[in-house]
CSV table of C-alpha atoms in Angstrom, one decimal:
chain,number,residue,atom,x,y,z
A,1271,UNK,CA,0.0,0.0,0.0
A,1272,UNK,CA,1.3,3.4,-0.9
A,1273,UNK,CA,2.2,5.9,1.9
A,1274,UNK,CA,0.0,8.9,2.4
A,1275,UNK,CA,2.9,11.4,2.0
A,1276,UNK,CA,6.4,11.2,0.6
A,1277,UNK,CA,8.8,13.7,2.2
A,1278,UNK,CA,11.7,14.8,0.0
A,1279,UNK,CA,14.7,16.6,1.3
A,1280,UNK,CA,17.7,17.8,-0.7
A,1281,UNK,CA,20.7,17.5,1.6
A,1282,UNK,CA,24.0,19.3,1.2
A,1283,UNK,CA,26.5,19.9,4.0
A,1284,UNK,CA,24.0,20.4,6.8
A,1285,UNK,CA,25.4,18.0,9.3
A,1286,UNK,CA,24.8,20.5,12.2
A,1287,UNK,CA,21.0,20.7,11.5
A,1288,UNK,CA,20.1,17.4,9.7
A,1289,UNK,CA,19.4,15.3,12.7
A,1290,UNK,CA,16.9,17.7,14.3
A,1291,UNK,CA,15.2,18.3,10.9
A,1292,UNK,CA,14.8,14.7,9.9
A,1293,UNK,CA,13.7,13.7,13.5
A,1294,UNK,CA,10.9,16.3,13.3
A,1295,UNK,CA,9.6,14.4,10.3
A,1296,UNK,CA,9.9,10.9,11.7
A,1297,UNK,CA,8.2,12.1,14.9
A,1298,UNK,CA,5.2,13.3,13.1
A,1299,UNK,CA,1.8,12.1,14.4
A,1300,UNK,CA,1.1,11.0,10.8
A,1301,UNK,CA,3.2,7.8,10.6
A,1302,UNK,CA,2.2,6.5,7.2
A,1303,UNK,CA,5.0,8.4,5.3
A,1304,UNK,CA,8.1,7.7,3.3
A,1305,UNK,CA,11.1,10.0,3.6
A,1306,UNK,CA,13.5,10.4,0.7
A,1307,UNK,CA,16.8,12.0,1.7
A,1308,UNK,CA,18.9,12.9,-1.3
A,1309,UNK,CA,22.6,13.5,-0.4
A,1310,UNK,CA,23.7,16.0,-3.1
A,1311,UNK,CA,27.4,15.3,-2.9
A,1312,UNK,CA,27.9,16.5,0.6
A,1313,UNK,CA,31.5,16.8,1.8
A,1314,UNK,CA,30.7,16.7,5.5
A,1315,UNK,CA,29.0,14.0,7.6
A,1316,UNK,CA,25.5,14.5,6.1
A,1317,UNK,CA,25.7,11.4,4.0
A,1318,UNK,CA,26.6,9.3,7.0
A,1319,UNK,CA,23.8,10.8,9.0
A,1320,UNK,CA,21.4,9.8,6.2
A,1321,UNK,CA,22.7,6.3,6.3
A,1322,UNK,CA,22.1,6.1,10.1
A,1323,UNK,CA,18.5,7.2,9.7
A,1324,UNK,CA,17.9,4.7,6.9
A,1325,UNK,CA,19.3,1.9,9.0
A,1326,UNK,CA,17.1,2.7,12.0
A,1327,UNK,CA,13.8,3.5,10.3
A,1328,UNK,CA,12.5,1.6,7.2
A,1329,UNK,CA,10.5,4.6,6.2
A,1330,UNK,CA,13.7,6.4,5.2
A,1331,UNK,CA,15.3,6.0,1.8
A,1332,UNK,CA,18.8,7.4,1.4
A,1333,UNK,CA,20.0,8.4,-2.0
A,1334,UNK,CA,23.4,9.7,-3.0
A,1335,UNK,CA,24.3,11.7,-6.1
A,1336,UNK,CA,27.1,13.9,-7.5
A,1337,UNK,CA,26.5,17.5,-6.5
A,1338,UNK,CA,24.0,19.0,-8.9
A,1339,UNK,CA,22.0,21.5,-6.7
A,1340,UNK,CA,18.8,21.4,-4.6
A,1341,UNK,CA,16.6,21.4,-7.7
A,1342,UNK,CA,18.2,18.3,-9.2
A,1343,UNK,CA,18.1,16.5,-5.8
A,1344,UNK,CA,14.4,17.2,-5.4
A,1345,UNK,CA,13.7,16.0,-8.9
A,1346,UNK,CA,15.5,12.7,-8.0
A,1347,UNK,CA,13.2,12.4,-5.1
A,1348,UNK,CA,10.1,13.0,-7.2
A,1349,UNK,CA,11.0,10.2,-9.5
A,1350,UNK,CA,11.2,7.7,-6.6
A,1351,UNK,CA,8.2,9.0,-4.7
A,1352,UNK,CA,5.3,6.6,-4.0
A,1353,UNK,CA,3.2,8.8,-1.7
A,1354,UNK,CA,-0.3,10.2,-2.6
A,1355,UNK,CA,1.1,13.6,-1.7
A,1356,UNK,CA,4.6,15.2,-1.8
A,1357,UNK,CA,6.1,17.4,0.8
A,1358,UNK,CA,9.5,19.1,0.3
A,1359,UNK,CA,11.6,19.7,3.4
A,1360,UNK,CA,14.6,22.0,3.7
A,1361,UNK,CA,17.0,19.9,5.9
A,1362,UNK,CA,18.1,22.8,8.2
A,1363,UNK,CA,14.5,23.6,9.2
A,1364,UNK,CA,12.0,21.6,11.3
A,1365,UNK,CA,8.3,20.9,11.7
A,1366,UNK,CA,6.0,20.7,14.7
A,1367,UNK,CA,4.6,17.2,15.2
A,1368,UNK,CA,1.1,17.7,13.9
A,1369,UNK,CA,1.9,19.6,10.7
A,1370,UNK,CA,1.7,16.8,8.2
A,1371,UNK,CA,-1.4,15.2,9.7
A,1372,UNK,CA,-3.2,18.5,9.6
A,1373,UNK,CA,-2.2,19.2,6.0
A,1374,UNK,CA,-3.1,15.7,4.9
A,1375,UNK,CA,-6.5,15.8,6.6
A,1376,UNK,CA,-7.2,19.2,5.0
A,1377,UNK,CA,-6.2,18.1,1.5
A,1378,UNK,CA,-8.3,14.9,1.8
A,1379,UNK,CA,-11.4,16.6,3.1
A,1380,UNK,CA,-11.4,19.2,0.3
A,1381,UNK,CA,-9.8,17.0,-2.4
A,1382,UNK,CA,-7.0,19.5,-3.0
A,1383,UNK,CA,-4.3,19.4,-5.5
A,1384,UNK,CA,-2.3,22.0,-3.6
A,1385,UNK,CA,-2.3,22.8,0.1
A,1386,UNK,CA,-0.6,25.9,1.5
A,1387,UNK,CA,0.2,26.7,5.1
A,1388,UNK,CA,1.8,29.4,7.2
A,1389,UNK,CA,5.2,29.2,8.8
A,1390,UNK,CA,7.5,30.7,11.4
A,1391,UNK,CA,10.6,32.7,10.4
A,1392,UNK,CA,13.4,32.1,12.9
A,1393,UNK,CA,16.1,34.8,13.2
A,1394,UNK,CA,19.3,35.2,15.0
A,1395,UNK,CA,20.5,38.8,14.8
A,1396,UNK,CA,23.0,40.6,17.0
A,1397,UNK,CA,23.2,37.7,19.4
A,1398,UNK,CA,19.5,37.7,19.8
A,1399,UNK,CA,17.0,35.0,18.7
A,1400,UNK,CA,13.5,35.9,17.8
A,1401,UNK,CA,10.6,34.5,15.7
A,1402,UNK,CA,8.1,36.1,13.4
A,1403,UNK,CA,4.9,34.1,12.5
A,1404,UNK,CA,3.4,34.4,9.0
A,1405,UNK,CA,-0.1,32.9,8.6
A,1406,UNK,CA,-3.0,33.6,6.4
A,1407,UNK,CA,-6.8,32.9,6.8
A,1408,UNK,CA,-8.2,29.5,6.0
A,1409,UNK,CA,-9.6,29.4,2.5
A,1410,UNK,CA,-10.7,26.9,-0.2
A,1411,UNK,CA,-10.4,27.7,-3.9
A,1412,UNK,CA,-12.7,25.2,-5.5
A,1413,UNK,CA,-12.3,26.3,-9.1
A,1414,UNK,CA,-9.4,27.3,-11.4
A,1415,UNK,CA,-10.8,30.8,-12.0
A,1416,UNK,CA,-11.4,31.4,-8.3
A,1417,UNK,CA,-7.7,30.8,-7.4
A,1418,UNK,CA,-6.4,32.8,-10.4
A,1419,UNK,CA,-8.3,35.8,-9.2
A,1420,UNK,CA,-6.7,35.6,-5.8
A,1421,UNK,CA,-3.2,34.1,-6.4
A,1422,UNK,CA,-1.7,37.6,-6.2
A,1423,UNK,CA,-2.6,37.7,-2.5
A,1424,UNK,CA,0.0,35.0,-1.8
A,1425,UNK,CA,2.7,36.2,-4.2
A,1426,UNK,CA,4.5,38.9,-2.1
A,1427,UNK,CA,4.6,37.2,1.3
A,1428,UNK,CA,6.7,34.0,0.6
A,1429,UNK,CA,3.5,31.9,0.7
A,1430,UNK,CA,3.7,31.2,-3.0
A,1431,UNK,CA,7.5,31.1,-3.5
A,1432,UNK,CA,8.7,28.3,-1.4
A,1433,UNK,CA,7.9,24.5,-1.5
A,1434,UNK,CA,8.2,23.7,2.2
A,1435,UNK,CA,4.8,25.2,3.2
A,1436,UNK,CA,2.9,23.1,0.7
A,1437,UNK,CA,1.5,19.7,0.1
A,1438,UNK,CA,1.3,18.7,-3.5
A,1439,UNK,CA,-0.9,16.0,-5.0
A,1440,UNK,CA,1.6,13.6,-6.5
A,1441,UNK,CA,-0.6,12.6,-9.5
A,1442,UNK,CA,-1.0,16.3,-10.4
A,1443,UNK,CA,2.8,16.9,-10.5
A,1444,UNK,CA,3.5,13.8,-12.5
A,1445,UNK,CA,0.6,14.1,-14.9
A,1446,UNK,CA,1.8,17.6,-15.8
A,1447,UNK,CA,5.5,16.5,-15.9
A,1448,UNK,CA,6.5,19.1,-13.3
A,1449,UNK,CA,10.0,19.3,-12.0
A,1450,UNK,CA,12.2,22.0,-10.4
A,1451,UNK,CA,14.1,23.9,-13.1
A,1452,UNK,CA,17.8,24.6,-13.1
A,1453,UNK,CA,17.5,28.4,-12.6
A,1454,UNK,CA,18.1,30.9,-9.8
A,1455,UNK,CA,15.2,30.8,-7.3
A,1456,UNK,CA,13.9,27.5,-8.8
A,1457,UNK,CA,11.3,27.3,-6.0
A,1458,UNK,CA,9.1,30.1,-7.3
A,1459,UNK,CA,9.6,29.1,-11.0
A,1460,UNK,CA,8.5,25.6,-10.0
A,1461,UNK,CA,5.4,26.8,-8.1
A,1462,UNK,CA,4.4,29.2,-10.9
A,1463,UNK,CA,4.3,26.1,-13.2
A,1464,UNK,CA,2.4,24.2,-10.5
A,1465,UNK,CA,-0.3,26.8,-10.3
A,1466,UNK,CA,-0.5,27.5,-14.0
A,1467,UNK,CA,-3.2,24.8,-14.5
A,1468,UNK,CA,-4.2,24.2,-10.9
A,1469,UNK,CA,-7.9,23.8,-10.0
A,1470,UNK,CA,-8.3,23.0,-6.3
A,1471,UNK,CA,-6.2,24.9,-3.8
A,1472,UNK,CA,-6.6,25.3,0.0
A,1473,UNK,CA,-4.9,27.6,2.5
A,1474,UNK,CA,-4.6,26.2,6.0
A,1475,UNK,CA,-4.3,28.7,8.9
A,1476,UNK,CA,-1.5,27.0,10.8
A,1477,UNK,CA,2.2,27.9,11.2
A,1478,UNK,CA,4.1,24.8,12.3
A,1479,UNK,CA,7.1,25.0,10.0
A,1480,UNK,CA,10.1,26.7,11.4
A,1481,UNK,CA,12.3,28.4,8.7
A,1482,UNK,CA,15.8,29.5,9.6
A,1483,UNK,CA,16.1,33.0,8.0
A,1484,UNK,CA,19.4,33.6,9.9
A,1485,UNK,CA,21.2,31.5,12.5
A,1486,UNK,CA,24.1,31.8,15.0
A,1487,UNK,CA,27.4,31.9,13.2
A,1488,UNK,CA,25.9,33.1,9.9
A,1489,UNK,CA,27.2,36.3,8.3
A,1490,UNK,CA,25.6,38.4,5.7
A,1491,UNK,CA,27.8,38.6,2.6
A,1492,UNK,CA,28.5,42.0,1.1
A,1493,UNK,CA,29.8,40.6,-2.2
A,1494,UNK,CA,27.3,41.8,-4.8
A,1495,UNK,CA,26.2,39.2,-7.3
A,1496,UNK,CA,26.1,41.0,-10.7
A,1497,UNK,CA,23.7,38.4,-12.1
A,1498,UNK,CA,21.0,39.1,-9.5
A,1499,UNK,CA,19.3,41.8,-11.6
A,1500,UNK,CA,19.1,39.6,-14.7
A,1501,UNK,CA,17.8,36.7,-12.6
A,1502,UNK,CA,15.1,38.9,-11.1
A,1503,UNK,CA,14.0,40.0,-14.6
A,1504,UNK,CA,13.9,36.3,-15.7
A,1505,UNK,CA,11.9,35.4,-12.6
A,1506,UNK,CA,9.4,38.3,-13.0
A,1507,UNK,CA,8.9,37.7,-16.7
A,1508,UNK,CA,7.9,34.1,-15.9
A,1509,UNK,CA,5.3,35.4,-13.4
A,1510,UNK,CA,3.9,37.8,-16.0
A,1511,UNK,CA,3.8,35.0,-18.6
A,1512,UNK,CA,1.6,32.9,-16.3
A,1513,UNK,CA,-0.7,35.9,-15.7
A,1514,UNK,CA,-0.8,36.5,-19.4
A,1515,UNK,CA,-1.7,32.8,-20.0
A,1516,UNK,CA,-4.5,33.3,-17.5
A,1517,UNK,CA,-5.7,36.3,-19.4
A,1518,UNK,CA,-5.7,38.4,-16.2
A,1519,UNK,CA,-6.2,42.1,-17.1
A,1520,UNK,CA,-7.7,43.4,-13.9
A,1521,UNK,CA,-5.7,46.5,-12.9
A,1522,UNK,CA,-6.0,45.9,-9.1
A,1523,UNK,CA,-4.6,42.3,-9.5
A,1524,UNK,CA,-1.8,43.5,-11.7
A,1525,UNK,CA,-1.0,46.3,-9.2
A,1526,UNK,CA,-0.1,43.6,-6.7
A,1527,UNK,CA,1.8,41.6,-9.2
A,1528,UNK,CA,3.9,44.5,-10.3
A,1529,UNK,CA,4.4,45.5,-6.6
A,1530,UNK,CA,6.2,42.1,-6.1
A,1531,UNK,CA,8.9,43.2,-8.6
A,1532,UNK,CA,9.1,46.8,-7.2
A,1533,UNK,CA,9.8,45.5,-3.7
A,1534,UNK,CA,12.5,43.2,-5.1
A,1535,UNK,CA,14.1,46.2,-6.8
A,1536,UNK,CA,14.1,48.1,-3.5
A,1537,UNK,CA,15.8,45.1,-1.9
A,1538,UNK,CA,18.4,44.9,-4.7
A,1539,UNK,CA,19.3,48.6,-4.6
A,1540,UNK,CA,19.5,48.3,-0.8
A,1541,UNK,CA,22.1,45.5,-1.2
A,1542,UNK,CA,24.0,47.7,-3.6
A,1543,UNK,CA,24.0,50.6,-1.2
A,1544,UNK,CA,25.2,48.3,1.6
A,1545,UNK,CA,28.1,47.0,-0.5
A,1546,UNK,CA,31.7,48.0,-0.2
A,1547,UNK,CA,32.2,48.7,-3.9
A,1548,UNK,CA,33.2,52.2,-5.1
A,1549,UNK,CA,30.4,54.8,-5.1
A,1550,UNK,CA,30.7,55.3,-8.9
A,1551,UNK,CA,30.1,51.6,-9.4
A,1552,UNK,CA,27.1,51.7,-7.1
A,1553,UNK,CA,25.6,54.6,-9.0
A,1554,UNK,CA,26.2,52.8,-12.3
A,1555,UNK,CA,24.3,49.6,-11.1
A,1556,UNK,CA,21.4,51.6,-9.6
A,1557,UNK,CA,21.1,53.7,-12.7
A,1558,UNK,CA,20.9,50.6,-14.8
A,1559,UNK,CA,18.2,49.1,-12.6
A,1560,UNK,CA,16.1,52.2,-12.3
A,1561,UNK,CA,16.3,52.9,-16.1
A,1562,UNK,CA,15.1,49.4,-17.0
A,1563,UNK,CA,11.6,49.5,-18.6
A,1564,UNK,CA,10.4,46.6,-16.4
A,1565,UNK,CA,11.5,48.4,-13.2
A,1566,UNK,CA,9.8,51.6,-14.3
A,1567,UNK,CA,6.6,49.7,-15.1
A,1568,UNK,CA,6.7,48.1,-11.6
A,1569,UNK,CA,7.0,51.4,-9.8
A,1570,UNK,CA,4.3,53.0,-12.0
A,1571,UNK,CA,1.8,50.2,-11.9
A,1572,UNK,CA,2.6,48.6,-8.5
A,1573,UNK,CA,0.7,49.0,-5.3
A,1574,UNK,CA,3.7,50.9,-3.8
A,1575,UNK,CA,2.8,54.1,-5.8
A,1576,UNK,CA,-0.4,54.5,-3.7
A,1577,UNK,CA,-0.9,56.4,-0.4
A,1578,UNK,CA,1.8,57.4,2.0
A,1579,UNK,CA,4.2,54.7,0.9
A,1580,UNK,CA,4.0,56.3,-2.6
A,1581,UNK,CA,5.9,59.3,-1.3
A,1582,UNK,CA,8.7,56.9,-0.3
A,1583,UNK,CA,8.7,55.5,-3.8
A,1584,UNK,CA,9.0,58.8,-5.7
A,1585,UNK,CA,12.8,58.7,-6.0
A,1586,UNK,CA,12.6,55.2,-7.6
A,1587,UNK,CA,10.0,56.4,-10.1
A,1588,UNK,CA,12.1,59.5,-10.9
A,1589,UNK,CA,15.3,57.6,-11.1
A,1590,UNK,CA,17.0,59.6,-8.4
A,1591,UNK,CA,20.1,57.5,-8.0
A,1592,UNK,CA,21.8,59.2,-5.1
A,1593,UNK,CA,18.6,59.4,-3.1
A,1594,UNK,CA,17.8,55.7,-3.8
A,1595,UNK,CA,21.3,54.8,-2.5
A,1596,UNK,CA,20.7,56.9,0.6
A,1597,UNK,CA,17.3,55.2,1.2
A,1598,UNK,CA,19.2,51.8,0.9
A,1599,UNK,CA,21.6,52.9,3.6
A,1600,UNK,CA,18.7,53.8,5.9
A,1601,UNK,CA,17.0,50.5,5.3
A,1602,UNK,CA,20.3,48.7,6.0
A,1603,UNK,CA,20.8,50.6,9.3
A,1604,UNK,CA,17.3,49.8,10.5
A,1605,UNK,CA,17.7,46.2,9.5
A,1606,UNK,CA,21.0,45.9,11.4
A,1607,UNK,CA,20.1,47.8,14.6
A,1608,UNK,CA,16.3,47.2,14.9
A,1609,UNK,CA,16.0,43.7,13.5
A,1610,UNK,CA,12.8,42.6,15.3
A,1611,UNK,CA,11.0,45.8,14.3
A,1612,UNK,CA,12.3,45.5,10.7
A,1613,UNK,CA,11.2,41.9,10.1
A,1614,UNK,CA,7.8,42.3,11.7
A,1615,UNK,CA,7.2,45.5,9.8
A,1616,UNK,CA,8.2,43.7,6.5
A,1617,UNK,CA,5.6,41.0,7.2
A,1618,UNK,CA,3.0,43.7,7.8
A,1619,UNK,CA,3.9,45.5,4.6
A,1620,UNK,CA,3.8,42.3,2.5
A,1621,UNK,CA,0.4,41.3,3.8
A,1622,UNK,CA,-1.2,44.7,3.8
A,1623,UNK,CA,-3.8,45.7,1.3
A,1624,UNK,CA,-5.0,49.1,0.0
């Protein structure tokens, strides 16, 4: 008899966190599961830890492959999965004991192809640990059109982007030949393809997944990745392509969609402002970003050009490079010195509606 859920985890050099993460799966109140741990060429003890789990619990399947990235590891797991539903775990996070049972019961009760839940962001900043819960109201989208008209509400708050807050109907993924692509931010690309033809979606109002946003010993890099801007363009064009496929023309919906990109451009310019590169190079990067037609469309059409927050966005729309860099510095200062306030305020902004 097939298990109710297959849990798939791509594992790469996470020996410090792997035992707690996998144990949180094996200790779930839902026992009828299989757990596929894909060692993606780890150079630490992760592979050995996987072997120990597989030897102790016959629900665990340990697979080993040459390093190819998380997307490839997840795809390896999908091919081997036997469960009615698929759940993707990040192996440095953990679940509360009742999460999978609640998701499974909810999916079965409403015959869902996709189940989405809330989560808890775990931070460790300036030698202080704190948590920020992110949860949405319970909701059932029983038709394809119903979900399409509301998908934007889950776009800008991480709900749609990641795989670890979702339960996927295995037959739906396999019938549509869905796999994680080999691109930057493959999670969102994958989920956009999942929802492209989805019909029955449910949102469950629990937050029992604990996601490490930052942890003790981690350091924020200040080396700017020059490919980030091109990757963001690629990502957003994919989002727009799905909405175009859906034939969504409602200006209010598109306002939220474009706002997603506008906020990513603010984040990108903030990272540039906080970088140690020469000021002339910073200005050159920011000028390129602000002059791009997609960026200008986002700041003109996005939700961020409304109300009081619209005043804050004026320098971005007017391509005021020096002012944008100054704003980036202010954001970095608040993030560094008032971390709890910053992250809680960001959740509020992401979930707020006009």
